XYZ file of C-alpha atoms in Angstrom:
528
model
C -7.553 3.334 17.419
C -7.168 1.066 20.447
C -6.292 -2.617 20.495
C -8.393 -4.775 22.849
C -8.002 -8.556 22.649
C -10.597 -9.006 25.426
C -13.354 -7.945 23.008
C -12.747 -11.164 21.053
C -12.752 -13.705 23.844
C -15.748 -16.062 23.815
C -17.743 -13.629 21.704
C -20.186 -14.437 18.914
C -19.936 -12.576 15.605
C -21.705 -12.665 12.290
C -18.334 -12.775 10.547
C -14.729 -13.290 11.550
C -12.225 -11.999 8.984
C -8.746 -13.490 9.188
C -6.208 -11.230 7.505
C -5.797 -7.469 7.822
C -4.502 -6.491 4.401
C -6.444 -4.475 1.819
C -9.030 -7.218 1.142
C -9.676 -7.915 4.803
C -9.910 -4.211 5.618
C -12.416 -3.458 2.864
C -14.477 -6.536 3.808
C -14.578 -5.567 7.477
C -15.496 -1.964 6.692
C -18.283 -2.882 4.256
C -19.703 -5.619 6.502
C -19.730 -3.359 9.575
C -21.443 -0.587 7.613
C -24.149 -3.076 6.582
C -24.883 -3.814 10.228
C -23.085 -7.131 10.636
C -21.297 -7.889 13.888
C -17.715 -8.052 12.631
C -14.324 -9.089 13.969
C -11.107 -8.794 11.978
C -7.739 -10.098 13.134
C -4.229 -10.368 11.736
C -1.324 -12.476 12.963
C 0.915 -9.472 12.352
C 0.339 -5.772 11.889
C -2.266 -4.234 9.598
C -0.981 -4.371 5.995
C 2.224 -6.076 7.121
C 2.265 -8.407 4.104
C 1.683 -7.632 0.449
C -0.524 -4.632 1.184
C 2.453 -2.538 2.311
C 4.763 -3.892 -0.390
C 2.977 -2.644 -3.513
C 4.035 -0.038 -6.073
C 1.788 2.468 -4.247
C -0.472 2.899 -7.272
C -4.220 3.065 -7.805
C -4.358 2.325 -11.512
C -6.181 0.541 -14.260
C -3.153 -1.411 -15.392
C -2.284 -0.053 -18.829
C -0.169 -3.123 -19.590
C -3.189 -5.436 -19.258
C -4.608 -3.970 -22.469
C -1.846 -5.749 -24.361
C -3.213 -9.075 -23.088
C -6.764 -7.918 -23.979
C -7.934 -8.028 -20.351
C -10.415 -5.199 -20.960
C -12.788 -6.266 -18.191
C -10.113 -6.010 -15.497
C -8.842 -2.659 -16.776
C -12.309 -1.131 -16.957
C -13.155 -2.382 -13.468
C -9.947 -0.925 -12.007
C -10.351 2.393 -13.820
C -13.892 2.723 -12.551
C -12.661 2.179 -9.010
C -9.764 4.601 -9.521
C -12.083 7.415 -10.519
C -14.447 6.748 -7.637
C -11.618 6.621 -5.079
C -10.151 9.900 -6.292
C -13.490 11.565 -5.545
C -14.241 10.015 -2.147
C -10.651 9.974 -0.858
C -8.648 12.861 -2.375
C -6.317 12.748 0.642
C -5.657 9.044 0.146
C -5.717 8.681 -3.651
C -4.304 11.511 -5.711
C -3.650 11.966 -9.423
C -0.243 11.093 -10.811
C 0.721 11.563 -14.426
C 3.013 9.032 -16.120
C 5.397 9.464 -18.990
C 6.101 6.713 -21.506
C 9.290 7.378 -23.473
C 9.553 6.018 -26.998
C 13.065 4.976 -28.021
C 14.394 3.838 -31.362
C 14.524 0.271 -30.072
C 11.254 0.324 -28.096
C 9.201 -2.884 -28.139
C 6.042 -0.830 -28.701
C 6.174 1.941 -31.287
C 4.326 5.255 -31.143
C 1.344 4.025 -33.162
C 0.666 1.032 -30.916
C 1.081 3.161 -27.800
C -1.262 5.796 -29.217
C -3.985 3.215 -29.842
C -3.541 1.696 -26.374
C -3.661 5.088 -24.623
C -6.763 6.126 -26.562
C -8.472 2.923 -25.396
C -7.264 3.509 -21.816
C -8.729 7.035 -21.847
C -11.990 5.709 -23.270
C -12.328 3.001 -20.608
C -11.608 5.605 -17.914
C -14.188 8.005 -19.309
C -11.431 10.608 -19.719
C -12.038 11.606 -23.335
C -12.454 15.348 -23.601
C -10.980 16.010 -20.149
C -7.586 17.203 -18.955
C -6.861 13.584 -17.967
C -6.524 12.505 -21.588
C -3.131 11.293 -22.831
C -0.763 13.628 -24.671
C 2.009 13.117 -27.220
C 5.345 14.962 -27.086
C 8.166 15.428 -29.531
C 11.642 14.205 -28.662
C 12.841 17.569 -27.373
C 9.641 18.358 -25.487
C 9.627 14.958 -23.761
C 13.330 15.239 -22.885
C 12.651 18.641 -21.328
C 9.730 17.216 -19.341
C 11.852 14.283 -18.071
C 15.455 15.527 -17.910
C 16.505 12.367 -16.038
C 16.204 10.391 -19.302
C 19.130 9.853 -21.647
C 17.951 11.583 -24.856
C 20.338 9.722 -27.182
C 17.865 7.093 -28.423
C 14.703 9.039 -27.563
C 12.273 9.709 -30.421
C 9.338 11.128 -28.438
C 6.925 10.133 -25.726
C 3.454 10.193 -24.223
C 1.939 11.074 -20.869
C -1.242 9.636 -19.384
C -3.160 9.855 -16.100
C -3.314 7.397 -13.198
C -3.197 7.748 -9.410
C -1.033 7.102 -6.363
C -1.531 6.186 -2.698
C 0.279 5.193 0.476
C -0.848 1.561 0.643
C -0.270 0.954 4.353
C -2.174 4.085 5.343
C -5.008 3.169 2.986
C -5.470 -0.089 4.893
C -5.132 1.632 8.261
C -7.843 4.176 7.458
C -10.242 1.401 6.444
C -9.514 -0.494 9.663
C -10.268 2.694 11.589
C -13.482 3.056 9.597
C -14.464 -0.506 10.504
C -13.745 0.230 14.183
C -15.925 3.329 14.061
C -18.712 1.269 12.475
C -18.628 -1.182 15.395
C -16.150 -3.853 14.287
C -13.668 -5.435 16.692
C -10.201 -5.093 15.159
C -7.160 -6.763 16.726
C -3.705 -7.013 15.196
C -1.081 -9.499 16.393
C -3.765 -12.102 16.947
C -2.995 -15.527 15.491
C -5.453 -18.242 14.496
C -4.209 -21.501 15.991
C -7.085 -23.608 14.686
C -10.627 -23.494 13.407
C -13.654 -24.701 15.348
C -16.166 -26.839 13.452
C -19.668 -28.062 14.196
C -21.111 -30.835 12.051
C -18.432 -30.278 9.428
C -18.992 -26.534 9.178
C -16.529 -23.932 10.441
C -18.094 -21.890 13.233
C -15.207 -20.195 14.971
C -11.498 -20.046 15.607
C -9.055 -20.545 18.430
C -6.862 -17.465 18.629
C -3.781 -16.388 20.532
C -2.778 -12.873 21.540
C 0.810 -12.577 20.325
C 1.436 -9.718 22.749
C 0.828 -11.557 26.040
C 0.199 -15.149 24.921
C -3.407 -15.329 26.114
C -5.770 -17.578 24.158
C -9.477 -17.425 23.419
C -12.226 -18.924 21.308
C -14.019 -16.665 18.840
C -17.310 -17.833 17.381
C -18.732 -16.651 14.080
C -21.514 -17.636 11.731
C -19.195 -17.058 8.770
C -15.397 -16.946 8.477
C -13.497 -15.227 5.683
C -9.873 -15.966 4.899
C -8.054 -12.912 3.480
C -4.536 -13.860 4.546
C -2.947 -13.413 1.118
C 0.450 -15.069 0.790
C -0.277 -17.354 3.770
C -3.215 -18.973 1.972
C -2.610 -22.716 1.937
C -4.214 -23.320 -1.434
C -2.888 -25.649 -4.100
C -4.688 -23.517 -6.676
C -2.546 -20.446 -5.955
C 0.550 -19.133 -7.652
C 2.893 -16.836 -5.746
C 4.989 -14.263 -7.556
C 7.530 -11.931 -6.031
C 7.835 -8.190 -6.559
C 10.849 -6.144 -5.493
C 11.118 -2.357 -5.143
C 14.086 -0.077 -4.517
C 14.141 3.418 -3.013
C 16.634 5.705 -4.752
C 17.482 9.429 -4.699
C 15.120 11.972 -6.215
C 15.226 11.806 -10.021
C 11.759 13.018 -11.046
C 9.575 16.068 -10.612
C 5.900 15.472 -9.901
C 5.397 12.928 -12.694
C 6.301 9.231 -12.948
C 7.704 7.046 -15.721
C 6.462 3.760 -17.170
C 9.406 1.887 -18.683
C 9.887 -1.420 -20.478
C 12.711 -3.762 -19.526
C 14.880 -4.800 -22.423
C 15.786 -8.112 -20.771
C 12.270 -9.561 -20.715
C 9.936 -6.928 -22.170
C 7.959 -6.412 -18.940
C 6.791 -3.071 -17.588
C 8.317 -1.392 -14.531
C 7.953 2.053 -12.962
C 9.895 5.011 -11.636
C 7.653 6.945 -9.250
C 8.139 10.008 -7.037
C 7.334 8.975 -3.455
C 7.858 11.108 -0.342
C 10.427 13.158 -2.260
C 12.498 10.159 -3.396
C 12.248 7.668 -6.289
C 10.462 4.331 -6.056
C 11.804 1.885 -8.660
C 10.002 -1.389 -9.352
C 8.760 -3.930 -9.708
C 10.054 -7.365 -10.598
C 7.691 -10.274 -11.237
C 9.082 -13.770 -10.677
C 7.616 -17.047 -9.446
C 8.206 -17.717 -5.757
C 8.269 -21.013 -3.860
C 10.275 -20.096 -0.772
C 9.334 -19.298 2.817
C 6.463 -16.778 2.834
C 7.721 -15.416 6.154
C 11.198 -14.690 4.778
C 10.726 -12.733 1.571
C 13.999 -10.932 0.862
C 15.448 -8.760 -1.881
C 18.064 -10.774 -3.754
C 21.190 -9.456 -5.491
C 20.034 -10.488 -8.978
C 16.751 -8.594 -8.484
C 18.639 -5.450 -7.534
C 20.885 -5.882 -10.554
C 17.866 -6.334 -12.844
C 16.186 -3.105 -11.729
C 19.354 -0.997 -11.718
C 20.476 -2.306 -15.116
C 17.117 -1.622 -16.754
C 16.825 1.836 -15.193
C 20.396 2.828 -16.077
C 19.795 1.796 -19.671
C 17.512 4.808 -20.162
C 18.688 7.290 -17.516
C 21.313 10.016 -17.537
C 22.490 8.953 -14.091
C 24.207 5.645 -13.446
C 22.760 4.283 -10.221
C 24.789 1.724 -8.281
C 23.910 -0.342 -5.227
C 25.518 2.361 -3.088
C 22.726 4.743 -4.173
C 19.984 2.483 -2.809
C 18.339 4.064 0.228
C 15.856 1.289 0.961
C 14.367 -1.862 -0.500
C 11.419 -4.152 0.065
C 9.845 -7.274 -1.386
C 6.317 -8.633 -1.421
C 4.345 -11.573 -2.773
C 1.339 -11.522 -5.090
C -1.242 -14.288 -4.820
C -2.480 -15.231 -8.276
C -4.842 -17.862 -9.567
C -3.065 -20.969 -10.807
C -2.202 -20.694 -14.483
C -0.328 -22.555 -17.188
C 1.194 -19.297 -18.399
C 4.986 -19.527 -18.470
C 5.737 -15.991 -17.314
C 4.151 -14.548 -14.149
C 3.421 -11.228 -15.866
C 1.100 -13.032 -18.279
C -1.102 -14.360 -15.455
C -4.361 -12.488 -14.883
C -4.582 -10.265 -11.807
C -8.307 -10.876 -11.543
C -9.856 -12.046 -8.284
C -11.931 -15.026 -7.171
C -13.691 -16.209 -4.022
C -13.391 -19.882 -3.101
C -15.830 -21.697 -0.821
C -14.506 -24.755 1.030
C -16.620 -27.757 1.941
C -16.654 -26.584 5.554
C -17.985 -23.156 4.545
C -14.719 -21.207 4.859
C -14.562 -18.365 2.315
C -11.126 -17.641 0.849
C -10.160 -14.599 -1.208
C -7.653 -15.307 -3.998
C -5.761 -12.806 -6.138
C -6.920 -9.320 -7.001
C -5.445 -5.830 -7.023
C -5.282 -3.079 -4.449
C -7.170 -0.813 -6.880
C -10.181 -3.089 -7.294
C -10.196 -4.597 -3.794
C -13.221 -2.582 -2.676
C -15.484 -3.993 -5.389
C -14.223 -7.534 -4.767
C -14.773 -7.147 -1.016
C -18.323 -6.012 -1.730
C -18.912 -9.365 -3.445
C -17.594 -11.154 -0.367
C -19.998 -9.224 1.862
C -22.850 -9.859 -0.600
C -22.284 -13.580 -0.130
C -22.045 -13.168 3.649
C -25.355 -11.324 3.717
C -27.004 -13.917 1.494
C -25.767 -16.754 3.711
C -26.975 -14.923 6.830
C -30.353 -14.033 5.351
C -29.624 -10.302 5.460
C -30.730 -7.922 2.718
C -28.404 -4.919 2.792
C -26.723 -3.320 -0.258
C -23.049 -2.338 -0.392
C -22.300 0.827 1.595
C -18.747 1.612 0.408
C -19.278 2.555 -3.247
C -19.088 6.340 -3.454
C -18.907 6.742 0.328
C -16.457 9.421 1.568
C -13.485 7.934 3.398
C -13.485 7.940 7.216
C -10.876 10.703 7.579
C -12.154 12.977 4.793
C -13.186 16.439 6.086
C -16.865 17.334 5.825
C -16.214 20.567 3.913
C -14.861 21.108 0.388
C -11.561 19.232 0.368
C -9.553 21.681 -1.763
C -10.555 24.675 0.333
C -10.006 22.755 3.565
C -6.605 21.491 2.399
C -5.425 24.980 1.465
C -6.478 26.328 4.857
C -4.861 23.377 6.683
C -1.527 23.922 4.907
C -1.661 27.611 5.832
C -2.312 26.728 9.479
C 0.521 24.196 9.447
C 2.967 26.803 8.149
C 1.991 29.240 10.926
C 2.854 26.461 13.405
C 6.349 26.181 11.961
C 5.834 23.150 9.695
C 7.550 23.475 6.318
C 5.190 23.469 3.342
C 6.262 20.113 1.866
C 5.853 18.344 5.198
C 2.495 20.077 5.690
C 1.161 18.726 2.397
C 2.254 15.170 3.188
C 0.857 15.492 6.713
C -2.552 16.357 5.270
C -2.437 13.490 2.779
C -1.463 11.109 5.570
C -4.009 12.203 8.209
C -6.674 14.420 6.558
C -9.114 15.755 9.155
C -7.192 14.141 12.015
C -4.383 16.617 11.343
C -6.028 18.996 13.818
C -4.959 16.645 16.631
C -1.368 16.836 15.390
C -1.584 20.617 15.342
C -2.639 20.474 18.994
C 0.516 18.528 19.857
C 2.636 21.232 18.241
C 0.754 23.974 20.067
C 1.803 22.238 23.300
C 5.402 21.688 22.139
C 6.672 23.761 19.188
C 9.723 21.518 18.793
C 7.456 18.784 17.389
C 7.078 20.796 14.163
C 10.635 19.835 13.181
C 11.360 17.119 10.653
C 12.411 13.727 11.989
C 15.216 13.694 9.445
C 16.060 16.689 7.210
C 15.695 14.814 3.913
C 12.144 13.507 4.440
C 8.797 15.327 4.896
C 7.883 13.732 8.238
C 7.683 15.747 11.439
C 8.134 14.665 15.046
C 4.498 15.390 15.910
C 3.455 12.841 13.255
C 5.623 10.204 14.933
C 4.210 10.963 18.378
C 0.620 10.972 17.110
C 0.978 7.662 15.269
C 2.537 6.029 18.330
C -0.367 7.041 20.518
C -3.334 6.712 18.187
C -2.731 4.079 15.497
C -2.639 0.686 17.252
C 1.139 0.412 17.205
C 2.406 -2.718 18.963
C 6.024 -2.933 17.822
C 8.657 -0.402 16.824
C 8.650 -1.731 13.273
C 4.900 -1.013 12.998
C 5.636 2.626 13.729
C 8.734 3.056 11.570
C 7.786 0.908 8.576
C 4.008 1.171 8.091
C 2.763 4.179 10.093
C 5.730 6.239 8.873
C 7.914 4.388 6.317
C 11.254 5.606 7.668
C 12.871 2.170 7.549
C 12.708 2.116 3.757
C 13.053 5.847 3.070
C 16.058 6.779 5.194
C 19.528 5.456 5.915
C 19.498 5.491 9.680
C 22.186 4.610 12.174
C 21.284 2.405 15.069
C 21.743 5.356 17.409
C 19.173 7.350 15.422
C 16.789 4.421 15.519
C 17.311 4.091 19.258
C 16.565 7.787 19.716
C 13.176 7.440 17.967
C 12.349 4.395 20.069
C 13.140 6.300 23.254
C 11.060 9.287 22.136
C 7.915 7.145 21.808
C 8.555 4.552 24.549
C 6.449 6.280 27.197
C 3.528 6.722 24.808
C 3.714 3.038 23.891
C 4.023 1.908 27.503
C 7.524 0.438 27.162
C 9.846 0.200 30.137
C 13.612 -0.088 29.615
C 13.454 -3.850 29.058
C 10.612 -3.600 26.535
C 12.365 -0.747 24.745
C 15.561 -2.778 24.415
C 13.624 -5.785 23.132
C 11.799 -3.665 20.556
C 15.031 -2.098 19.375
C 16.792 -5.446 18.987
C 13.805 -7.040 17.242
C 13.524 -4.148 14.792
C 17.230 -4.362 13.977
C 17.058 -8.127 13.417
C 14.074 -7.824 11.079
C 15.972 -5.372 8.902
C 18.947 -7.429 7.889
C 20.932 -4.572 6.345
C 21.628 -3.290 9.858
C 24.946 -4.645 11.049
C 26.944 -3.165 13.940
C 26.286 -0.091 16.069
C 26.762 3.043 14.036
C 26.405 1.273 10.700
C 23.874 2.269 8.088
C 20.356 1.019 8.728
C 18.114 0.442 5.709
């Protein structure tokens, strides 16, 4: 993946997509596969907004059944099942437990009915994906992190998990391979119109400051939280990274304070706790985790856990914004997560709302409209299509062989499995790096399943511009590890040559990365 701003300058495209999150990435990939001449840009890094701040789930949304949003749930479940088949390295099964306590808002009967409906909508009846009920003792044994005092039993059900930032990155790479021009850190400074219709954009390269005009027959706005629409409602979601508390299954819990659902999820060997859901009206460029949000999540988790987590246990934290359709609903959680496409008087198409799970199907509708407007008759090419990095052979057999090869190269088995999920068939290029330097098989930090060769490969092959791109989205070290500034500096120095940084550029990158992660204070302090 190579970044080339020159490919945009004074060029004519069928479609220019502004915004490189999950919706922009799917739109670019689908449009390029249908033969359109496509450009996609983002003012920041790929997935640097909401699309790297999700709960890392590909799911139907069990809680939406309570609000009778059957259409949305069925749509998401259909996409979940398809994605598991075409991208087993990117979307993998994850089973959830739902504990039932004496004071639970939903009793066992209501949960049973809801889970039966969820299985039916997913087409899981009669399969090993169907939900199961457990007695108090059996559920406590399955989830020993739970306080069994008030427990009366529990259920498990099937959903799926992903690494959201890498999902977007793989789709961007797929769009590139299909002929699209993809440039991150490229800002729109204004639209170009002809006879009242948008026909291009003035853009600026945020790396060197150069400007250009890009012309397109259609322009799609997929900028998420930066959408200047009066018909939008922004809500904020906060997640915390905490020590390992689960095995290979997650928990769906209900907050006593407000009755909303939140999750505890195993992620890269740690625990992802979240999310909150509150209205947001602040600066979309400065979305921070607030003390009351931390207190909310820790209080609700500690209410049902054997451990008593404190703020000192928090390893990392992040916040993101959801873009929802305007609604009169009082609570954000009651607002539909469904998606819509708005068409402005000047022809600009704007994507509003949606979910990471169902983004592919929504993007297909965007491209359908593009094709109709351009007089092109081409069906969607992404439904059921194997992902760009999926190996050609049987995935399970290939994966088993790849893990075995990784172990012979000195990679520990846990890191090998994550390496394969992260890179799939491209893992062979990482193996080649280790064959040249065996030291690259070591973990970056002992507690996390990331190896040095992964870091080096990402730096050289994944359109990294800034240090934060590498350490937050390519490899999420900034939220998964407590790092000192000296450790951070060491990683920057290790990849500086690959990224073309001299001493001045390296220092600037280091300082900028520290400033953007406000928990970093003085040299030698803990870096979140």
